[in-house]
Amino acid sequence: MENLQMVDLIGQYKKIQEEIDTAVLDVIRSSQYINGPEVKQFQSELEQYLNVKHVIPCANGTDALQVAMMALNLEPGDEVITATFTYVATAEVIALLKLTPVLVDVDEDTFALDPEQVKAAITPKTKAIVPVHLFGQCANMDAIMDIASEHNLYVIEDTAQAIGADYTFKNGETHKAGTIGHIGTTSFFPSKNLGCYGDGGAIFTNDDDLAAQLRKVVNHGQSKRYYHDEVGVNSRLDSLQAAILRIKLPHLDTYNANRAKAAAHYTKAFKDHPKLKTPVIGNSRTHVFHQYTLQLIDVEREGLLEYLNGKGIPAMIYYPVALHMQEAYKDDRYGKGHFPVTERLVDSVFSLPMHSELDEEQLNYIISHVLEYLNHN
Ligand SMILES: *Cc1c(COP(=O)(O)O)cnc(C)c1O
């Protein structure tokens, strides 16, 4: 089995190569590289896809989070609650803005913010909650939105790993991930479910005032050219990336369906294995499988990863170190042992290749080697 990858970007490109090449050349020949018509068109196509009033494109998913937080006019020392089991970007921007990240533990099934832990972490200084829809499914948004409205908090959904996922509320309404809270953010990093060929990101909101504020912040804090109302940033999506995203967006549901199909194939093979816990899809939501992440039960993880790598199968650990154990985010409020679920997860999770191009032969090859190792160790 040759050429197995965590993410097969070349295989995906080859299927849309002609369209992509033409679109890229068209942008180059148009010379409208910044804020050109492609960006506006992508913006409105994504608004339609997500059924959200405003999409504000920006330079990457980390900027999207930072701009979202800047638009809320929070004060230094205000507290923002987020998960300790996540990618660093979420906590990073909170700290950069001199806000206080308040880390909490996650749900052991969905790997997303545990609402009970969120409730327990609320203080008079709490201003916002950032649920991270980790690995491709939403956090428990019924509970998080209830907590937020009870305590008058903002909700910023980090949707970098879950674009296209659905969440159905108790009242029967279904919304796309990222359009539920006050603001949603995403990344178009190449390996994300909707990836461009460089850096890219976007911010979503249904609130007209917030949208105006977000547009101002991404554009140097200016409301009118050369009039700067406040300190902003420069964060733009390139026209080239927008042109590529316009071609890929109509395929997003197919890409996500292919990932879900590959995930179902893995789960069928692994679900009854005593040494594995397969991904759990939470109630009332769909999973777009940015990652296929298993938990190992009494298996030495390094040995398994080494064995798989030796067979040409990439397998990764997302994430090996919780944020509260990172040098940069250490805090007297929490040390080792404080977040038992996360601390178990960082030692037991591993992720198998997951992308839109996996075929059955590749999946069976991967599955047979995982089982082979587990049955002998
Ligand atoms: C990828 C990612 C980001 C950051 O996106 P970039 O475009 O790389 O800045 C933020 N949050 C999560 C959960 C991510 O997976």
Tab-separated table of C-alpha atoms and ligand atoms in Angstrom:
chain	number	residue	atom	x	y	z
A	1	MET	CA	0.000	0.000	0.000
A	2	GLU	CA	1.725	3.114	-1.150
A	3	ASN	CA	1.182	6.735	-0.464
A	4	LEU	CA	-1.141	6.569	2.536
A	5	GLN	CA	-1.500	10.006	4.050
A	6	MET	CA	-3.239	11.622	6.990
A	7	VAL	CA	-4.813	13.970	4.431
A	8	ASP	CA	-4.699	13.409	0.639
A	9	LEU	CA	-4.693	16.934	-0.807
A	10	ILE	CA	-3.259	15.904	-4.186
A	11	GLY	CA	-5.892	13.232	-4.773
A	12	GLN	CA	-8.609	15.770	-4.010
A	13	TYR	CA	-7.030	18.427	-6.264
A	14	LYS	CA	-6.753	16.062	-9.232
A	15	LYS	CA	-10.534	15.645	-9.360
A	16	ILE	CA	-11.111	19.391	-9.744
A	17	GLN	CA	-7.796	20.327	-11.342
A	18	GLU	CA	-9.114	21.928	-14.511
A	19	GLU	CA	-11.549	24.195	-12.716
A	20	ILE	CA	-8.981	25.177	-10.094
A	21	ASP	CA	-6.238	25.896	-12.609
A	22	THR	CA	-8.557	28.060	-14.698
A	23	ALA	CA	-9.834	29.977	-11.677
A	24	VAL	CA	-6.317	30.618	-10.372
A	25	LEU	CA	-5.114	31.853	-13.759
A	26	ASP	CA	-8.179	34.062	-14.104
A	27	VAL	CA	-7.359	35.779	-10.809
A	28	ILE	CA	-3.740	36.254	-11.822
A	29	ARG	CA	-4.798	37.756	-15.144
A	30	SER	CA	-7.390	39.996	-13.463
A	31	SER	CA	-4.757	41.567	-11.190
A	32	GLN	CA	-7.442	41.926	-8.488
A	33	TYR	CA	-5.459	40.097	-5.874
A	34	ILE	CA	-6.832	41.783	-2.761
A	35	ASN	CA	-10.546	42.139	-1.961
A	36	GLY	CA	-11.418	41.297	-5.568
A	37	PRO	CA	-14.823	40.070	-6.754
A	38	GLU	CA	-13.903	36.453	-5.932
A	39	VAL	CA	-13.773	37.329	-2.238
A	40	LYS	CA	-17.206	38.990	-2.274
A	41	GLN	CA	-18.691	36.105	-4.212
A	42	PHE	CA	-17.216	33.480	-1.912
A	43	GLN	CA	-18.520	35.438	1.045
A	44	SER	CA	-22.065	35.403	-0.255
A	45	GLU	CA	-21.900	31.738	-1.327
A	46	LEU	CA	-20.712	30.751	2.142
A	47	GLU	CA	-23.477	32.861	3.730
A	48	GLN	CA	-25.966	30.868	1.655
A	49	TYR	CA	-24.400	27.519	2.476
A	50	LEU	CA	-24.334	28.209	6.203
A	51	ASN	CA	-27.652	30.056	6.207
A	52	VAL	CA	-26.049	32.896	8.138
A	53	LYS	CA	-26.517	36.634	7.601
A	54	HIS	CA	-22.876	37.697	7.560
A	55	VAL	CA	-19.598	36.045	6.603
A	56	ILE	CA	-16.464	38.125	7.140
A	57	PRO	CA	-13.479	36.519	5.378
A	58	CYS	CA	-10.073	36.906	7.045
A	59	ALA	CA	-6.513	35.622	6.858
A	60	ASN	CA	-6.667	32.457	8.982
A	61	GLY	CA	-8.596	30.724	11.747
A	62	THR	CA	-6.474	32.158	14.541
A	63	ASP	CA	-7.124	35.712	13.308
A	64	ALA	CA	-10.808	34.861	13.087
A	65	LEU	CA	-10.816	34.049	16.810
A	66	GLN	CA	-8.778	37.125	17.671
A	67	VAL	CA	-10.963	39.469	15.630
A	68	ALA	CA	-14.100	37.911	17.139
A	69	MET	CA	-12.824	38.660	20.604
A	70	MET	CA	-11.674	42.165	19.688
A	71	ALA	CA	-15.139	42.965	18.322
A	72	LEU	CA	-16.761	42.240	21.690
A	73	ASN	CA	-14.971	45.138	23.416
A	74	LEU	CA	-13.870	43.070	26.368
A	75	GLU	CA	-11.662	44.568	29.082
A	76	PRO	CA	-8.295	43.243	30.216
A	77	GLY	CA	-8.873	40.689	32.954
A	78	ASP	CA	-12.289	39.644	31.652
A	79	GLU	CA	-12.566	35.888	31.723
A	80	VAL	CA	-13.197	33.684	28.702
A	81	ILE	CA	-14.018	30.030	29.254
A	82	THR	CA	-12.697	27.418	26.831
A	83	ALA	CA	-11.580	23.785	26.765
A	84	THR	CA	-8.195	22.585	27.940
A	85	PHE	CA	-8.295	19.724	25.407
A	86	THR	CA	-7.908	21.617	22.131
A	87	TYR	CA	-5.560	23.243	19.674
A	88	VAL	CA	-3.633	26.156	21.161
A	89	ALA	CA	-5.132	28.931	18.988
A	90	THR	CA	-8.234	29.365	21.114
A	91	ALA	CA	-6.407	30.103	24.359
A	92	GLU	CA	-3.616	31.966	22.562
A	93	VAL	CA	-5.770	34.827	21.311
A	94	ILE	CA	-7.509	35.162	24.670
A	95	ALA	CA	-4.119	35.574	26.353
A	96	LEU	CA	-2.784	37.900	23.618
A	97	LEU	CA	-5.663	40.287	24.205
A	98	LYS	CA	-4.851	40.314	27.952
A	99	LEU	CA	-8.092	38.533	28.698
A	100	THR	CA	-7.945	35.637	31.121
A	101	PRO	CA	-8.379	32.170	29.630
A	102	VAL	CA	-10.333	29.968	32.030
A	103	LEU	CA	-9.767	26.365	31.016
A	104	VAL	CA	-12.285	23.652	31.766
A	105	ASP	CA	-12.526	19.915	31.203
A	106	VAL	CA	-14.290	18.245	28.280
A	107	ASP	CA	-16.944	15.601	27.825
A	108	GLU	CA	-15.354	12.161	27.553
A	109	ASP	CA	-17.528	11.066	24.634
A	110	THR	CA	-17.591	14.119	22.350
A	111	PHE	CA	-14.264	15.707	23.455
A	112	ALA	CA	-16.076	19.054	23.565
A	113	LEU	CA	-16.685	21.517	26.430
A	114	ASP	CA	-18.537	19.887	29.305
A	115	PRO	CA	-21.468	22.225	30.145
A	116	GLU	CA	-21.370	21.302	33.840
A	117	GLN	CA	-17.716	22.346	33.999
A	118	VAL	CA	-18.542	25.590	32.194
A	119	LYS	CA	-21.221	26.390	34.789
A	120	ALA	CA	-18.834	25.725	37.633
A	121	ALA	CA	-16.192	28.043	36.133
A	122	ILE	CA	-18.417	31.130	35.815
A	123	THR	CA	-17.459	34.138	37.972
A	124	PRO	CA	-18.591	37.786	37.910
A	125	LYS	CA	-15.706	38.453	35.485
A	126	THR	CA	-16.784	35.852	32.917
A	127	LYS	CA	-17.731	37.464	29.611
A	128	ALA	CA	-17.611	34.749	26.992
A	129	ILE	CA	-17.561	31.025	26.319
A	130	VAL	CA	-15.622	29.541	23.383
A	131	PRO	CA	-16.838	26.030	22.602
A	132	VAL	CA	-14.438	24.261	20.240
A	133	HIS	CA	-16.278	21.836	17.962
A	134	LEU	CA	-13.381	19.427	18.165
A	135	PHE	CA	-12.701	16.783	15.498
A	136	GLY	CA	-15.907	17.585	13.580
A	137	GLN	CA	-18.946	17.682	15.831
A	138	CYS	CA	-20.589	20.426	17.837
A	139	ALA	CA	-20.351	20.766	21.570
A	140	ASN	CA	-23.645	20.476	23.474
A	141	MET	CA	-24.995	23.787	22.184
A	142	ASP	CA	-28.456	23.468	23.802
A	143	ALA	CA	-26.800	23.509	27.219
A	144	ILE	CA	-24.103	26.067	26.349
A	145	MET	CA	-26.578	28.577	24.880
A	146	ASP	CA	-28.838	28.164	27.936
A	147	ILE	CA	-25.909	28.861	30.276
A	148	ALA	CA	-24.839	31.836	28.172
A	149	SER	CA	-28.264	33.453	28.152
A	150	GLU	CA	-28.758	32.847	31.865
A	151	HIS	CA	-25.438	34.572	32.673
A	152	ASN	CA	-25.493	37.097	29.826
A	153	LEU	CA	-22.332	35.759	28.160
A	154	TYR	CA	-21.142	35.830	24.568
A	155	VAL	CA	-20.609	32.555	22.744
A	156	ILE	CA	-17.895	32.302	20.072
A	157	GLU	CA	-17.902	28.935	18.328
A	158	ASP	CA	-14.520	27.729	17.088
A	159	THR	CA	-15.691	25.862	13.987
A	160	ALA	CA	-12.256	25.318	12.407
A	161	GLN	CA	-12.773	21.531	12.548
A	162	ALA	CA	-16.521	21.299	12.013
A	163	ILE	CA	-17.574	23.307	8.986
A	164	GLY	CA	-20.722	21.779	7.522
A	165	ALA	CA	-21.729	19.943	10.705
A	166	ASP	CA	-25.347	20.311	11.861
A	167	TYR	CA	-26.812	20.747	15.307
A	168	THR	CA	-30.515	20.230	16.024
A	169	PHE	CA	-31.942	22.042	19.026
A	170	LYS	CA	-34.560	20.760	21.468
A	171	ASN	CA	-37.114	22.887	19.634
A	172	GLY	CA	-36.383	20.990	16.409
A	173	GLU	CA	-34.460	23.768	14.651
A	174	THR	CA	-31.303	22.683	12.854
A	175	HIS	CA	-28.368	25.068	12.442
A	176	LYS	CA	-24.929	24.779	10.918
A	177	ALA	CA	-21.985	24.731	13.302
A	178	GLY	CA	-20.672	28.253	13.716
A	179	THR	CA	-24.039	29.976	13.231
A	180	ILE	CA	-25.454	29.200	16.667
A	181	GLY	CA	-23.523	31.468	19.025
A	182	HIS	CA	-23.083	35.241	18.693
A	183	ILE	CA	-20.033	34.684	16.489
A	184	GLY	CA	-18.573	31.646	14.732
A	185	THR	CA	-15.041	31.333	13.391
A	186	THR	CA	-13.384	28.945	10.974
A	187	SER	CA	-10.113	28.167	9.219
A	188	PHE	CA	-9.452	27.222	5.598
A	189	PHE	CA	-6.007	25.775	6.370
A	190	PRO	CA	-5.350	23.193	3.617
A	191	SER	CA	-6.044	20.127	5.768
A	192	LYS	CA	-9.362	21.390	7.162
A	193	ASN	CA	-12.615	19.961	5.764
A	194	LEU	CA	-12.912	23.030	3.523
A	195	GLY	CA	-9.298	23.935	2.855
A	196	CYS	CA	-7.708	26.427	0.489
A	197	TYR	CA	-4.148	26.275	-0.888
A	198	GLY	CA	-2.578	28.493	1.722
A	199	ASP	CA	-3.981	30.322	4.718
A	200	GLY	CA	-7.544	31.516	5.023
A	201	GLY	CA	-10.314	31.974	7.559
A	202	ALA	CA	-13.747	33.458	8.150
A	203	ILE	CA	-16.014	34.820	10.845
A	204	PHE	CA	-19.804	34.347	10.912
A	205	THR	CA	-22.590	36.212	12.658
A	206	ASN	CA	-26.317	36.840	12.361
A	207	ASP	CA	-26.001	40.156	14.237
A	208	ASP	CA	-25.793	43.260	12.005
A	209	ASP	CA	-24.014	45.412	14.603
A	210	LEU	CA	-21.459	42.732	15.382
A	211	ALA	CA	-20.890	42.209	11.650
A	212	ALA	CA	-20.144	45.929	11.182
A	213	GLN	CA	-17.754	45.830	14.127
A	214	LEU	CA	-16.020	42.669	12.818
A	215	ARG	CA	-15.586	44.229	9.355
A	216	LYS	CA	-14.074	47.272	10.977
A	217	VAL	CA	-11.632	45.292	13.125
A	218	VAL	CA	-10.317	43.159	10.222
A	219	ASN	CA	-9.686	46.331	8.243
A	220	HIS	CA	-7.402	48.400	10.521
A	221	GLY	CA	-10.280	49.605	12.668
A	222	GLN	CA	-11.491	51.889	9.915
A	223	SER	CA	-15.123	52.556	9.080
A	224	LYS	CA	-14.215	54.964	6.271
A	225	ARG	CA	-10.980	54.885	4.309
A	226	TYR	CA	-8.145	56.502	6.325
A	227	TYR	CA	-10.430	57.166	9.304
A	228	HIS	CA	-9.512	54.791	12.115
A	229	ASP	CA	-12.058	54.607	14.916
A	230	GLU	CA	-10.100	52.084	16.919
A	231	VAL	CA	-7.056	49.847	16.850
A	232	GLY	CA	-7.719	46.989	14.467
A	233	VAL	CA	-5.709	44.431	12.515
A	234	ASN	CA	-5.019	43.666	8.857
A	235	SER	CA	-6.586	40.298	8.139
A	236	ARG	CA	-7.730	39.453	4.610
A	237	LEU	CA	-8.538	36.401	2.536
A	238	ASP	CA	-6.588	36.555	-0.754
A	239	SER	CA	-8.569	36.567	-4.005
A	240	LEU	CA	-6.621	33.489	-5.145
A	241	GLN	CA	-7.699	31.552	-2.058
A	242	ALA	CA	-11.280	32.778	-2.417
A	243	ALA	CA	-11.346	31.568	-6.036
A	244	ILE	CA	-10.151	28.119	-4.921
A	245	LEU	CA	-12.679	28.019	-2.086
A	246	ARG	CA	-15.498	28.932	-4.478
A	247	ILE	CA	-14.728	25.795	-6.448
A	248	LYS	CA	-14.410	23.598	-3.377
A	249	LEU	CA	-17.458	24.834	-1.431
A	250	PRO	CA	-20.004	23.037	-3.685
A	251	HIS	CA	-18.084	19.811	-2.956
A	252	LEU	CA	-17.995	20.288	0.820
A	253	ASP	CA	-21.026	18.130	1.569
A	254	THR	CA	-19.592	15.337	-0.592
A	255	TYR	CA	-16.190	15.666	1.086
A	256	ASN	CA	-17.856	15.466	4.495
A	257	ALA	CA	-20.003	12.512	3.416
A	258	ASN	CA	-16.878	10.683	2.197
A	259	ARG	CA	-15.227	11.303	5.562
A	260	ALA	CA	-18.321	10.059	7.402
A	261	LYS	CA	-18.358	6.950	5.205
A	262	ALA	CA	-14.706	6.218	5.960
A	263	ALA	CA	-15.416	6.788	9.660
A	264	ALA	CA	-18.330	4.351	9.571
A	265	HIS	CA	-16.050	1.776	7.940
A	266	TYR	CA	-13.465	2.182	10.717
A	267	THR	CA	-16.108	2.099	13.439
A	268	LYS	CA	-17.711	-1.070	12.098
A	269	ALA	CA	-14.358	-2.807	12.379
A	270	PHE	CA	-13.339	-1.406	15.771
A	271	LYS	CA	-16.519	-0.926	17.758
A	272	ASP	CA	-16.515	-4.176	19.709
A	273	HIS	CA	-12.793	-4.339	20.305
A	274	PRO	CA	-12.045	-4.422	24.050
A	275	LYS	CA	-8.944	-2.246	23.630
A	276	LEU	CA	-10.589	0.530	21.625
A	277	LYS	CA	-13.243	3.146	22.216
A	278	THR	CA	-14.584	4.383	18.890
A	279	PRO	CA	-15.785	7.981	18.363
A	280	VAL	CA	-19.179	8.757	19.874
A	281	ILE	CA	-21.507	11.073	17.981
A	282	GLY	CA	-23.433	13.230	20.452
A	283	ASN	CA	-27.233	13.511	20.395
A	284	SER	CA	-28.890	15.784	17.851
A	285	ARG	CA	-25.776	16.498	15.817
A	286	THR	CA	-23.888	15.320	12.761
A	287	HIS	CA	-20.163	14.619	12.688
A	288	VAL	CA	-17.985	15.730	9.759
A	289	PHE	CA	-14.926	13.793	10.977
A	290	HIS	CA	-12.156	16.303	10.654
A	291	GLN	CA	-10.330	13.649	12.638
A	292	TYR	CA	-11.145	10.015	13.369
A	293	THR	CA	-9.958	9.753	16.940
A	294	LEU	CA	-9.964	6.554	18.972
A	295	GLN	CA	-9.210	6.002	22.654
A	296	LEU	CA	-6.889	3.164	23.573
A	297	ILE	CA	-7.692	1.018	26.580
A	298	ASP	CA	-4.623	-0.517	28.250
A	299	VAL	CA	-2.446	-0.376	25.157
A	300	GLU	CA	0.979	1.207	24.943
A	301	ARG	CA	0.344	3.977	22.432
A	302	GLU	CA	3.895	4.601	21.260
A	303	GLY	CA	4.267	0.937	20.286
A	304	LEU	CA	1.111	1.017	18.197
A	305	LEU	CA	2.056	4.247	16.416
A	306	GLU	CA	5.531	2.961	15.665
A	307	TYR	CA	4.093	-0.271	14.278
A	308	LEU	CA	1.615	1.587	12.065
A	309	ASN	CA	4.236	4.038	10.836
A	310	GLY	CA	6.443	1.076	9.953
A	311	LYS	CA	3.625	-0.220	7.736
A	312	GLY	CA	3.376	3.142	5.961
A	313	ILE	CA	0.304	4.189	7.918
A	314	PRO	CA	0.468	7.678	9.368
A	315	ALA	CA	-1.271	8.002	12.723
A	316	MET	CA	-1.170	11.096	14.877
A	317	ILE	CA	-1.916	12.268	18.399
A	318	TYR	CA	-4.308	15.221	18.573
A	319	TYR	CA	-3.410	16.527	21.147
A	320	PRO	CA	-0.568	15.105	23.243
A	321	VAL	CA	-0.415	17.948	25.781
A	322	ALA	CA	-3.413	19.688	27.345
A	323	LEU	CA	-3.354	23.473	27.402
A	324	HIS	CA	-3.162	23.626	31.215
A	325	MET	CA	0.052	21.589	31.027
A	326	GLN	CA	1.678	23.812	28.387
A	327	GLU	CA	4.547	25.985	29.528
A	328	ALA	CA	2.877	29.121	28.121
A	329	TYR	CA	-0.508	28.531	29.786
A	330	LYS	CA	0.490	27.194	33.191
A	331	ASP	CA	-1.518	28.777	35.952
A	332	ASP	CA	-1.725	28.377	39.739
A	333	ARG	CA	-5.429	27.737	39.410
A	334	TYR	CA	-4.884	24.371	37.825
A	335	GLY	CA	-2.104	21.799	37.900
A	336	LYS	CA	-1.733	18.155	37.085
A	337	GLY	CA	-4.771	16.144	38.133
A	338	HIS	CA	-7.165	19.068	37.854
A	339	PHE	CA	-8.860	17.933	34.632
A	340	PRO	CA	-9.148	14.131	34.831
A	341	VAL	CA	-10.984	13.551	31.547
A	342	THR	CA	-8.540	15.600	29.481
A	343	GLU	CA	-5.565	14.078	31.235
A	344	ARG	CA	-6.805	10.613	30.366
A	345	LEU	CA	-7.486	11.642	26.767
A	346	VAL	CA	-4.062	13.162	26.107
A	347	ASP	CA	-2.524	9.841	27.116
A	348	SER	CA	-4.925	7.540	25.276
A	349	VAL	CA	-6.146	9.111	22.025
A	350	PHE	CA	-4.803	8.584	18.544
A	351	SER	CA	-6.118	9.546	15.119
A	352	LEU	CA	-6.075	7.474	11.936
A	353	PRO	CA	-5.824	8.813	8.362
A	354	MET	CA	-9.019	10.714	7.548
A	355	HIS	CA	-9.818	12.593	4.364
A	356	SER	CA	-12.238	12.713	1.465
A	357	GLU	CA	-10.260	10.384	-0.792
A	358	LEU	CA	-9.850	7.220	1.325
A	359	ASP	CA	-10.928	4.096	-0.515
A	360	GLU	CA	-11.986	0.734	0.846
A	361	GLU	CA	-8.701	-0.951	0.070
A	362	GLN	CA	-6.791	1.693	2.023
A	363	LEU	CA	-9.241	1.527	4.911
A	364	ASN	CA	-9.027	-2.249	5.079
A	365	TYR	CA	-5.239	-2.105	5.025
A	366	ILE	CA	-5.220	0.358	7.926
A	367	ILE	CA	-7.847	-1.585	9.887
A	368	SER	CA	-6.112	-4.919	9.495
A	369	HIS	CA	-2.829	-3.523	10.808
A	370	VAL	CA	-4.433	-1.818	13.803
A	371	LEU	CA	-6.186	-5.088	14.689
A	372	GLU	CA	-3.053	-7.111	14.045
A	373	TYR	CA	-1.096	-5.038	16.559
A	374	LEU	CA	-3.834	-4.978	19.198
A	375	ASN	CA	-4.361	-8.706	19.020
A	376	HIS	CA	-0.697	-9.320	19.837
A	377	ASN	CA	-0.067	-6.565	22.414
B	1	LIG	C1	-6.805	24.927	12.729
B	1	LIG	C2	-7.462	25.447	13.954
B	1	LIG	C3	-7.389	26.800	14.331
B	1	LIG	C4	-6.490	27.793	13.659
B	1	LIG	O1	-6.618	27.953	12.320
B	1	LIG	P1	-5.407	28.568	11.452
B	1	LIG	O2	-6.035	28.863	10.146
B	1	LIG	O3	-4.333	27.550	11.393
B	1	LIG	O4	-4.964	29.818	12.154
B	1	LIG	C5	-8.101	27.219	15.431
B	1	LIG	N1	-8.837	26.367	16.162
B	1	LIG	C6	-8.922	25.056	15.852
B	1	LIG	C7	-9.751	24.162	16.693
B	1	LIG	C8	-8.221	24.555	14.756
B	1	LIG	O5	-8.290	23.243	14.468
